[in-house]
Coordinates of C-alpha atoms in Angstrom, one line a residue:
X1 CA 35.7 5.3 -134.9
X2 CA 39.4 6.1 -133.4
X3 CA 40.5 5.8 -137.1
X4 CA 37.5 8.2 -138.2
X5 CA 38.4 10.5 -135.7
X6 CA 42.1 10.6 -136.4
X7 CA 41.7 11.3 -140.0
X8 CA 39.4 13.5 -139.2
X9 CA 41.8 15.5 -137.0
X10 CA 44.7 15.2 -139.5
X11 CA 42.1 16.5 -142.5
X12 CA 41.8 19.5 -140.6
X13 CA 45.4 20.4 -139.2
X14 CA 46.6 20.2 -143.0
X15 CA 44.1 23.1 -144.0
X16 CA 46.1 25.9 -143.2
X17 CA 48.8 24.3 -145.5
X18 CA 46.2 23.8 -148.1
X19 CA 44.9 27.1 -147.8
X20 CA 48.8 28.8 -148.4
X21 CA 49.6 26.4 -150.6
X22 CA 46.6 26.6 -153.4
X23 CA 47.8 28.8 -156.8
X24 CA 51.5 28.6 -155.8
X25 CA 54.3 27.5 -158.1
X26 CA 56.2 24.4 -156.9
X27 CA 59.3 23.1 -158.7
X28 CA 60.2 19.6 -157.8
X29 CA 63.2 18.2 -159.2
X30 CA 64.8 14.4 -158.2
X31 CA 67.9 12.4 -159.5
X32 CA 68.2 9.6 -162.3
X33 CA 68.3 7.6 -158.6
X34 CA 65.0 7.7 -158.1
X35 CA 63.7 6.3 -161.1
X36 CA 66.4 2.9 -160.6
X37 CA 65.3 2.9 -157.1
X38 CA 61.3 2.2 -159.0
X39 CA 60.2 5.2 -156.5
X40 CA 58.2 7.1 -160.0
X41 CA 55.1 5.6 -159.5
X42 CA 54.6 6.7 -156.0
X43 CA 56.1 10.1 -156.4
X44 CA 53.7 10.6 -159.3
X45 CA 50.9 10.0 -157.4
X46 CA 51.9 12.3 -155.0
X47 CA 52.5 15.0 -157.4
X48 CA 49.4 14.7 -158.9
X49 CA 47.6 15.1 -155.7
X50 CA 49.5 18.7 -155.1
X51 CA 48.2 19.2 -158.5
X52 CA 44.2 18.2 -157.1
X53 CA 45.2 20.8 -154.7
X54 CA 45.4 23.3 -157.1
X55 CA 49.3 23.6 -156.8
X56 CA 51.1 24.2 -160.3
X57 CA 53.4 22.1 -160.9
X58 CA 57.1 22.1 -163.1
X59 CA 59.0 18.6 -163.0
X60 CA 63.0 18.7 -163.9
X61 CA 64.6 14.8 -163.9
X62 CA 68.0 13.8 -163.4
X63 CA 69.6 11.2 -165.6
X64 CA 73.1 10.5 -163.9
X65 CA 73.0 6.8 -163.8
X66 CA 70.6 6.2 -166.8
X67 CA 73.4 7.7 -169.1
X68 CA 76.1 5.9 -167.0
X69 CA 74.1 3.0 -168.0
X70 CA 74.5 3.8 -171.6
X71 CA 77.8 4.8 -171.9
X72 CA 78.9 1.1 -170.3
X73 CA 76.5 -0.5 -173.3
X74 CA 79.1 1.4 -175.3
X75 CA 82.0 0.6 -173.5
X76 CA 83.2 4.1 -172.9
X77 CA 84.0 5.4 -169.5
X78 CA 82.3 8.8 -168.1
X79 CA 84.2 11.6 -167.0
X80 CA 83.4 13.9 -163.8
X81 CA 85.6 17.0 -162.6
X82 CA 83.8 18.5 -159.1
X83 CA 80.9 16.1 -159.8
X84 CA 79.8 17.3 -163.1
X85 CA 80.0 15.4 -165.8
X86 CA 82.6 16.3 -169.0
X87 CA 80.4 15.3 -172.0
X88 CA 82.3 14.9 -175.3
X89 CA 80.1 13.6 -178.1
X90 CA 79.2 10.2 -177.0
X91 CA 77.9 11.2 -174.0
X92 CA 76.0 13.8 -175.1
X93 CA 74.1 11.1 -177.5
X94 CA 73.9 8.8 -174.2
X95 CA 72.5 11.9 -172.4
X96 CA 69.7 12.2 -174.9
X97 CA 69.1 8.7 -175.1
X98 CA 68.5 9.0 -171.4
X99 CA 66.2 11.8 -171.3
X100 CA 64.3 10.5 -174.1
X101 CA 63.3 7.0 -172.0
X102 CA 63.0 9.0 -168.8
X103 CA 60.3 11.3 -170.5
X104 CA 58.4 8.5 -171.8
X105 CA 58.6 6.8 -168.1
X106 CA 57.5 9.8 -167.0
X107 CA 54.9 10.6 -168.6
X108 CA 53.4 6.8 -168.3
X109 CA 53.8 7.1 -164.9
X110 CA 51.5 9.9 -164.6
X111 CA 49.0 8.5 -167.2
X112 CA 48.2 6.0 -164.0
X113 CA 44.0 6.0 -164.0
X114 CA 43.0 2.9 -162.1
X115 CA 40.1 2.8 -160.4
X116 CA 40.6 3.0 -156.5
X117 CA 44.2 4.1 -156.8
X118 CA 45.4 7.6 -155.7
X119 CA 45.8 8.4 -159.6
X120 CA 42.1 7.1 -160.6
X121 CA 40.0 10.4 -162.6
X122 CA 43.3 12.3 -162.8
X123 CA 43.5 12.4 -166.1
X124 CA 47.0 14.6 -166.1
X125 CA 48.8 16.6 -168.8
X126 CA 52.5 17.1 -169.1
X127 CA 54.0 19.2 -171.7
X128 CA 58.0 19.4 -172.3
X129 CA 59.9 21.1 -175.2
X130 CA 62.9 23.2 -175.5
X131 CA 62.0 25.4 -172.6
X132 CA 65.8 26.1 -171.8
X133 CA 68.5 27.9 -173.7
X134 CA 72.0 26.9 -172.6
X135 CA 75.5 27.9 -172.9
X136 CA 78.4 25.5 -173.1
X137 CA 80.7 26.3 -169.0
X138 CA 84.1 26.3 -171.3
X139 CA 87.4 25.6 -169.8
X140 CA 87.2 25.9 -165.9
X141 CA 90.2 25.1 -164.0
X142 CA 92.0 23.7 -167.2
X143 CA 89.4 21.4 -168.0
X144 CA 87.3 21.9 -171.0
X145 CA 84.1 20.1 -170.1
X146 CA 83.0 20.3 -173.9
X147 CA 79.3 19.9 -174.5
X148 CA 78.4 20.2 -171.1
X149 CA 76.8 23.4 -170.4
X150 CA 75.0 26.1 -167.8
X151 CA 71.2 27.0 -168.2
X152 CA 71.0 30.5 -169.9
X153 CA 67.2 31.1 -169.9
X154 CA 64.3 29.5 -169.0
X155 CA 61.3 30.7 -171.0
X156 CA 59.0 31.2 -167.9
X157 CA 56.0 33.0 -169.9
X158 CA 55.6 29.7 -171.8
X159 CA 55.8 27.9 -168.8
X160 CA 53.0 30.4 -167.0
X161 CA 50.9 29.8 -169.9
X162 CA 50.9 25.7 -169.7
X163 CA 50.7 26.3 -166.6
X164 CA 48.0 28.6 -166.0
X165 CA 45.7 26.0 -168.7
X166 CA 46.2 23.1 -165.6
X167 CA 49.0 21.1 -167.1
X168 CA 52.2 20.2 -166.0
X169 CA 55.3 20.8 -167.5
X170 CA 58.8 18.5 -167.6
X171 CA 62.3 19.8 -167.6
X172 CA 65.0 17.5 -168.6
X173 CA 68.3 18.4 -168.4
X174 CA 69.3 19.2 -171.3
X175 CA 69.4 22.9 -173.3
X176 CA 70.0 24.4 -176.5
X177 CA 71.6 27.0 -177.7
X178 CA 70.2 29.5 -180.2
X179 CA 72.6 28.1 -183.1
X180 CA 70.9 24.6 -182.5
X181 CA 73.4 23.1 -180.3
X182 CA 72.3 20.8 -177.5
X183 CA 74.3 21.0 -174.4
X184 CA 73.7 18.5 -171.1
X185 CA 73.5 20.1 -167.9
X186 CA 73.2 19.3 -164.2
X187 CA 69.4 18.8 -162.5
X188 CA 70.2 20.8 -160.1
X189 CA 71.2 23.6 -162.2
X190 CA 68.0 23.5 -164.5
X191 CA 65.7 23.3 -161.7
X192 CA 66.9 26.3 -159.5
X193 CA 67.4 28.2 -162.9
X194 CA 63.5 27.4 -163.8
X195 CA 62.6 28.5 -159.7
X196 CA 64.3 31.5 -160.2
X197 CA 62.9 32.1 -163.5
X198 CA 59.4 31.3 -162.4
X199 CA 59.6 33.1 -159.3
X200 CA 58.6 29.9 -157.6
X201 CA 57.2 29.2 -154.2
X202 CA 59.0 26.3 -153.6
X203 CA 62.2 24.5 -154.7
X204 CA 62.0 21.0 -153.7
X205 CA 64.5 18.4 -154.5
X206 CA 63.6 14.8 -154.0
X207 CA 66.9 13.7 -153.1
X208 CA 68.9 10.3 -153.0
X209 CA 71.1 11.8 -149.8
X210 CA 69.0 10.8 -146.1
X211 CA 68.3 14.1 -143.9
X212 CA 71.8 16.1 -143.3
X213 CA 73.3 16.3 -140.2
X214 CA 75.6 18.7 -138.3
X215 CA 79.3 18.0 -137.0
X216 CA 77.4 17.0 -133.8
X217 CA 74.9 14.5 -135.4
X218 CA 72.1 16.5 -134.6
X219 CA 69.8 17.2 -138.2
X220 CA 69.6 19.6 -139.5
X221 CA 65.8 21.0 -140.2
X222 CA 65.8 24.6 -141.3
X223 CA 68.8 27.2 -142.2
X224 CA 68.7 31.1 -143.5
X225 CA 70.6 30.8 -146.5
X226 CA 73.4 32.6 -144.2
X227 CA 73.4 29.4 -142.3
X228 CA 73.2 27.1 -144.9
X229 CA 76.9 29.2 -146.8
X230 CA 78.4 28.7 -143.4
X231 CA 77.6 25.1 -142.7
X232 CA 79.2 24.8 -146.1
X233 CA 82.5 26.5 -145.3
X234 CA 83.0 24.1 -142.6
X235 CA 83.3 21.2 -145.3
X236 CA 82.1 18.3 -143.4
X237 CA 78.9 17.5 -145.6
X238 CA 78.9 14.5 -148.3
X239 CA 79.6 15.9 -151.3
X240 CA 76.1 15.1 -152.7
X241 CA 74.5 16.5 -149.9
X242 CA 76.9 19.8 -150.1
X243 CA 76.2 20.1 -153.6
X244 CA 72.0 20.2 -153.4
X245 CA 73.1 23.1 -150.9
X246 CA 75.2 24.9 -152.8
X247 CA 72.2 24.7 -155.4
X248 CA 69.8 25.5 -152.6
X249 CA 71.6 28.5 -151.6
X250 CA 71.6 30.1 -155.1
X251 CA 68.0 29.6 -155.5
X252 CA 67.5 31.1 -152.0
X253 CA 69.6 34.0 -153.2
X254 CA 67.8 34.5 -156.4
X255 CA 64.6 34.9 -154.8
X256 CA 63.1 31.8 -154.2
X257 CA 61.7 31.6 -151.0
X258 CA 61.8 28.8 -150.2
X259 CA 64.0 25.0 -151.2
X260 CA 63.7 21.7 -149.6
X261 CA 66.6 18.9 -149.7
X262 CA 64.2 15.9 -149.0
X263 CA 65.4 11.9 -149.1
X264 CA 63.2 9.5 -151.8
X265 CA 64.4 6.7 -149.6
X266 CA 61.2 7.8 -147.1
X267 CA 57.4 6.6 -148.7
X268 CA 55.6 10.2 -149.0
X269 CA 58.8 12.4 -148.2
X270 CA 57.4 15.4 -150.8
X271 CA 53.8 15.3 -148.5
X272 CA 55.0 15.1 -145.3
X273 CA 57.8 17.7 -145.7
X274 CA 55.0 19.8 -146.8
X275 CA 52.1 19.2 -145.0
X276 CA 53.7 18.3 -141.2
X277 CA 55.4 20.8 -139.2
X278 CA 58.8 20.2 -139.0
X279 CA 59.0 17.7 -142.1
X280 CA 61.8 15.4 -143.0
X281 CA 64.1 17.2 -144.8
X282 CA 66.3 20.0 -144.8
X283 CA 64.7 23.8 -145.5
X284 CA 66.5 26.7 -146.7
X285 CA 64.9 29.5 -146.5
X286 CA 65.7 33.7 -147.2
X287 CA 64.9 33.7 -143.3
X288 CA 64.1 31.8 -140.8
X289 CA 60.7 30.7 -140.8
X290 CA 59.4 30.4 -137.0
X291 CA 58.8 33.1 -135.4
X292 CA 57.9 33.7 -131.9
X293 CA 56.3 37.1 -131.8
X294 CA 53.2 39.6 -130.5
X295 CA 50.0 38.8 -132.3
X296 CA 48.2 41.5 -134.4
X297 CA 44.2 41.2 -135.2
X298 CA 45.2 39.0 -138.4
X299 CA 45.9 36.1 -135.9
X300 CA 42.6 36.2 -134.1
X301 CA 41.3 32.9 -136.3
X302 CA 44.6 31.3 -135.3
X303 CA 44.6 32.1 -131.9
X304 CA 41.1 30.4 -131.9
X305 CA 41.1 27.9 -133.7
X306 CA 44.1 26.9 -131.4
X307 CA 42.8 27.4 -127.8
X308 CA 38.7 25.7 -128.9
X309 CA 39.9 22.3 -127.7
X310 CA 41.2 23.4 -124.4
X311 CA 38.2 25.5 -123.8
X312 CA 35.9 22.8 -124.8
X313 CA 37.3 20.1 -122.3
X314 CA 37.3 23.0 -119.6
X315 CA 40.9 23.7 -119.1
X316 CA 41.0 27.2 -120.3
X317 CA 37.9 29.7 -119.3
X318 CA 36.4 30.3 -123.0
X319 CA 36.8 33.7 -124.3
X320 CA 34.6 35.1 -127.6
X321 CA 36.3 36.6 -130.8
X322 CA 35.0 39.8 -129.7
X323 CA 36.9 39.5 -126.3
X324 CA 40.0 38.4 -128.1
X325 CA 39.9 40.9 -130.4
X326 CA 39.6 43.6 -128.2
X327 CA 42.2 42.1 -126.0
X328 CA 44.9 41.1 -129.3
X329 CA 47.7 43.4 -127.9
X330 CA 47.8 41.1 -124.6
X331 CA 48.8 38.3 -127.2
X332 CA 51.7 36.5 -128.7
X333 CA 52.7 33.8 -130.8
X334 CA 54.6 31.5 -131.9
X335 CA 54.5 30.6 -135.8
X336 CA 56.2 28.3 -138.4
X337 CA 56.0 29.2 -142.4
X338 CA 52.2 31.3 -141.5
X339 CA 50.6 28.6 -139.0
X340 CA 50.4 29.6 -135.7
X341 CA 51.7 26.2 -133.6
X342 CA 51.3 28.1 -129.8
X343 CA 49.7 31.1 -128.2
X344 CA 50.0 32.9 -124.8
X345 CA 48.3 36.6 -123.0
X346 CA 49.8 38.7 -121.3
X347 CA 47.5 40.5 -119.0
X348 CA 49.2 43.6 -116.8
X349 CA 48.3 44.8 -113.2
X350 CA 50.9 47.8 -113.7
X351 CA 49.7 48.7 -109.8
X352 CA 51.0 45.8 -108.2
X353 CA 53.7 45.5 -110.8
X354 CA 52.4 42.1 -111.7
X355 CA 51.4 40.2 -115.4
X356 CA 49.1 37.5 -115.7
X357 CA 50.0 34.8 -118.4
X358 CA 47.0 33.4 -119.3
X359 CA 45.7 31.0 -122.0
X360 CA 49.4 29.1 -123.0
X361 CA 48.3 27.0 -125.2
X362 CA 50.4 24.3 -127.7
X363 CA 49.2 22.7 -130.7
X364 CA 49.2 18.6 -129.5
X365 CA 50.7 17.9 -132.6
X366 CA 54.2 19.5 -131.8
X367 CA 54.0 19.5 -128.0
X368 CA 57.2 18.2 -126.7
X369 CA 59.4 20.5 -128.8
X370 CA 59.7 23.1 -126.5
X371 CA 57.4 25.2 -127.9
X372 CA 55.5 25.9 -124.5
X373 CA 58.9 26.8 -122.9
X374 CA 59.9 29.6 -125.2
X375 CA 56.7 31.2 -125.3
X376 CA 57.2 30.9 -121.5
X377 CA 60.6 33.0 -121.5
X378 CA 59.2 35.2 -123.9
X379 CA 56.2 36.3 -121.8
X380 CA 59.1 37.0 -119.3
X381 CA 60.3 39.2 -121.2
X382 CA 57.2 41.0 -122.2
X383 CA 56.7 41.6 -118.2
X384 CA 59.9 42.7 -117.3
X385 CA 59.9 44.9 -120.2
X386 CA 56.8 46.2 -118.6
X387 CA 58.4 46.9 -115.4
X388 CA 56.5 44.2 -113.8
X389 CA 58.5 42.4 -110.8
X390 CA 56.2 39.1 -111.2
X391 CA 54.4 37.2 -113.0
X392 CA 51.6 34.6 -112.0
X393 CA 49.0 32.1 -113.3
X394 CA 45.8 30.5 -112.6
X395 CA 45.7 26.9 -113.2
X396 CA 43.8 23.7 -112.7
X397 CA 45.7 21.0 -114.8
X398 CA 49.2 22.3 -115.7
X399 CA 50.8 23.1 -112.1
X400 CA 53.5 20.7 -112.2
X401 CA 54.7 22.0 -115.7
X402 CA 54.6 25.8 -114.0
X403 CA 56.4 24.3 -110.5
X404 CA 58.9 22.7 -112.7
X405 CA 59.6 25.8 -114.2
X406 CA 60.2 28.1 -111.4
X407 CA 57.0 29.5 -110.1
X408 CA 55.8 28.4 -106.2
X409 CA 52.0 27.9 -105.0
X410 CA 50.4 30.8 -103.5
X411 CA 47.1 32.2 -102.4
X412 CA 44.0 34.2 -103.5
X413 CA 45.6 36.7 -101.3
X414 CA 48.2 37.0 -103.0
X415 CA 47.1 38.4 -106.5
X416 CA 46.7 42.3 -107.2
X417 CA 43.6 43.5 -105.6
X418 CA 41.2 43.8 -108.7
X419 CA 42.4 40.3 -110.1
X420 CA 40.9 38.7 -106.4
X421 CA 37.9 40.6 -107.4
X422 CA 37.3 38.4 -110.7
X423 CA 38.8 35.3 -109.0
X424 CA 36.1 32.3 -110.1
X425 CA 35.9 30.2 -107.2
X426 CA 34.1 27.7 -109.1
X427 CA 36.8 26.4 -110.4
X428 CA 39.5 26.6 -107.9
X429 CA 42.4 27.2 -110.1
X430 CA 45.5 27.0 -108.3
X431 CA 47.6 30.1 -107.8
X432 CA 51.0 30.3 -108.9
X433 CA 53.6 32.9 -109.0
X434 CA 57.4 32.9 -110.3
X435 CA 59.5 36.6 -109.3
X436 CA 61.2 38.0 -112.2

């Protein structure tokens, strides 16, 4: 029953994500490492489940070590200046070679149809051709890289088209030019080219780098785009890591909104970065996405489906959607990527020059985080921006949070006049008031 219950609970809390997500346009690209590390299978099935969900879906694979692997059968040694690869005319032949096998392993893997595996009655389409037009970089700091080359165009309305019929489509990386050359190019470069191109939700690479970390240690979740170019001027990131930002940054730049960096190494990384609140990779977005602001009527289903809980089990007084409605202005919260995480009221007593915070509430699943604190501090704003010289609360489990936080036991007495008057002495609630 505990089990029931718990998947139950987590069925529910990944709605909202569900909901957002359903008729978007996800690209999700991962290395050559991936495939050697035999981490297809899994990914696939999780792909195709975004797919279930109605999520379209564009693949672009990297082939770094597969070629590697074939240019060593040959016994010729590959050539990298700033991490991309020089390709003269055997490793161009190696590159196709490599793209060739990882298409076919990519398309077995999701051709997967057991029964009672996450891939049984998928029955899953994937469609690849020569979506991308290239153009050879040249001579960049006096190195001719040769037949390596720079996406030109991605034709996106064939893409729409495949994908608007339910299939999925592969991108390897590789282009052509319009006099029939073939040029290899970088993952990285195809798949923010086909984001930007698409105008894409998301950008997610499946990376072979674990979850970045700042000059203090500390990891690093989410970045504006801003953020992300100046972590990169400091120069302290791996260069693998640095180089999926770099990419990340010009997809954020060209209008994607938004571009997870995500490790392979983690069982489920693409599901839990997108279905769990703070996920377990790295997010650049155009802004940032949590916002702690005042509600607006559009947050009334939020607000209640966050507080029902608490009011169930008695330790908020339950309040109707017509009352909160009516009352939305009193409101804030606090949001991450359209899912409101925490919720607090505001109510004023301009008389007495006194606010009530009411109804701070905290989704379980992120408690902890500070969430309750800053929506705390920023109902202390809203009051002194009000004029108001204090601010109290009514309370019959959470005093020892409140004490901790600066406010002191008082009395019935001690609240504005027409609060006393709708004091509920049924339930006691303890009186508590911090000075502003």
């Amino acid at each position: 029953m505990e089990n029931s219950v718990q998947f139950v609970h987590w069925l529910r809390s990944v709605a909202p994500y569900i909901h957002a997500f359903r008729g978007k346009t996800f690209v999700v690209a991962f290395p050559g490492e991936l495939v050697v590390a035999g981490a297809l299978p899994v990914l696939a099935q999780d792909l195709s489940l975004l797919h279930a969900l109605g999520i379209k879906i564009v693949i672009v694979h990297g082939s770094r070590p597969q070629v590697a692997e074939q240019l060593a059968l040959r016994n010729v040694e590959g050539r990298f200046h700033n991490g991309i690869r020089i390709t003269d005319t055997a490793a161009l032949e190696c590159s196709k070679e490599a793209a060739g096998e990882l298409r076919l392993d990519i398309e077995a893997a999701f051709s997967q149809g057991l029964p009672n595996t996450p891939m049984a009655h998928a029955a899953i389409r994937i469609i690849s051709g020569n979506f991308v037009t290239a153009k050879p970089i040249g001579i960049v700091d006096g190195v001719d890289f040769q037949l390596t080359g720079t996406t030109r165009k991605v034709a996106y309305d064939t893409i729409d088209r495949i994908l608007d019929a339910g299939s999925l489509v592969l991108l390897s990386p590789l282009g052509f030019s319009p006099t029939g050359e073939a040029f290899n190019l970088t993952m990285e470069d195809v798949a923010v080219s086909a984001a930007t191109a698409l105008r894409a939700d998301k950008l997610i690479f499946i990376s072979e780098t674990p979850m970045m970390v700042d000059q203090d240690g500390d990891e690093i979740r989410e970045l504006s785009y801003k953020q992300a170019e100046a972590e990169l001027e400091k120069k302290y990131l791996a260069s693998d890591a640095s180089f999926y930002l770099e990419h990340a940054v010009k997809a954020s730049r060209g209008g994607v909104p938004r571009i997870h960096i995500v490790p392979y190494k983690i069982d489920g990384s693409a599901l839990l970065e997108l279905f769990t609140h703070d996920g377990v990779g790295t997010m650049v977005s155009t802004e940032n996405l949590e916002s702690l602001r005042e509600a607006t009527i559009e947050d009334v289903g939020g607000i209640i489906k966050l507080i029902e809980p608490l009011e169930a089990d008695g330790t908020l007084v339950k309040r109707g959607r017509e009352l909160i409605e009516r009352e939305i202005n009193y409101f804030s919260v606090i949001e991450h990527d359209g899912v409101i995480f925490g919720c607090a009221a505001l109510y004023p007593f301009p008389f007495d020059k006194m606010g009530e915070m009411a109804c701070l509430t905290v989704n379980p699943d992120v408690q902890s985080q500070g969430d309750g604190e800053r929506i705390l501090k920023h109902m202390e704003k809203r009051a002194r921006r009000a004029g108001f010289h204090s601010l109290f609360v009514l309370t019959t489990r959470t005093a020892h949070w409140f004490l901790k936080r600066g406010f002191v036991q008082a009395t019935v007495d001690d609240l504005p006049k027409d609060r006393q008057k709708m004091y509920n002495w049924q339930r006691k609630s303890l009186v508590l008031i911090k000075q502003l």
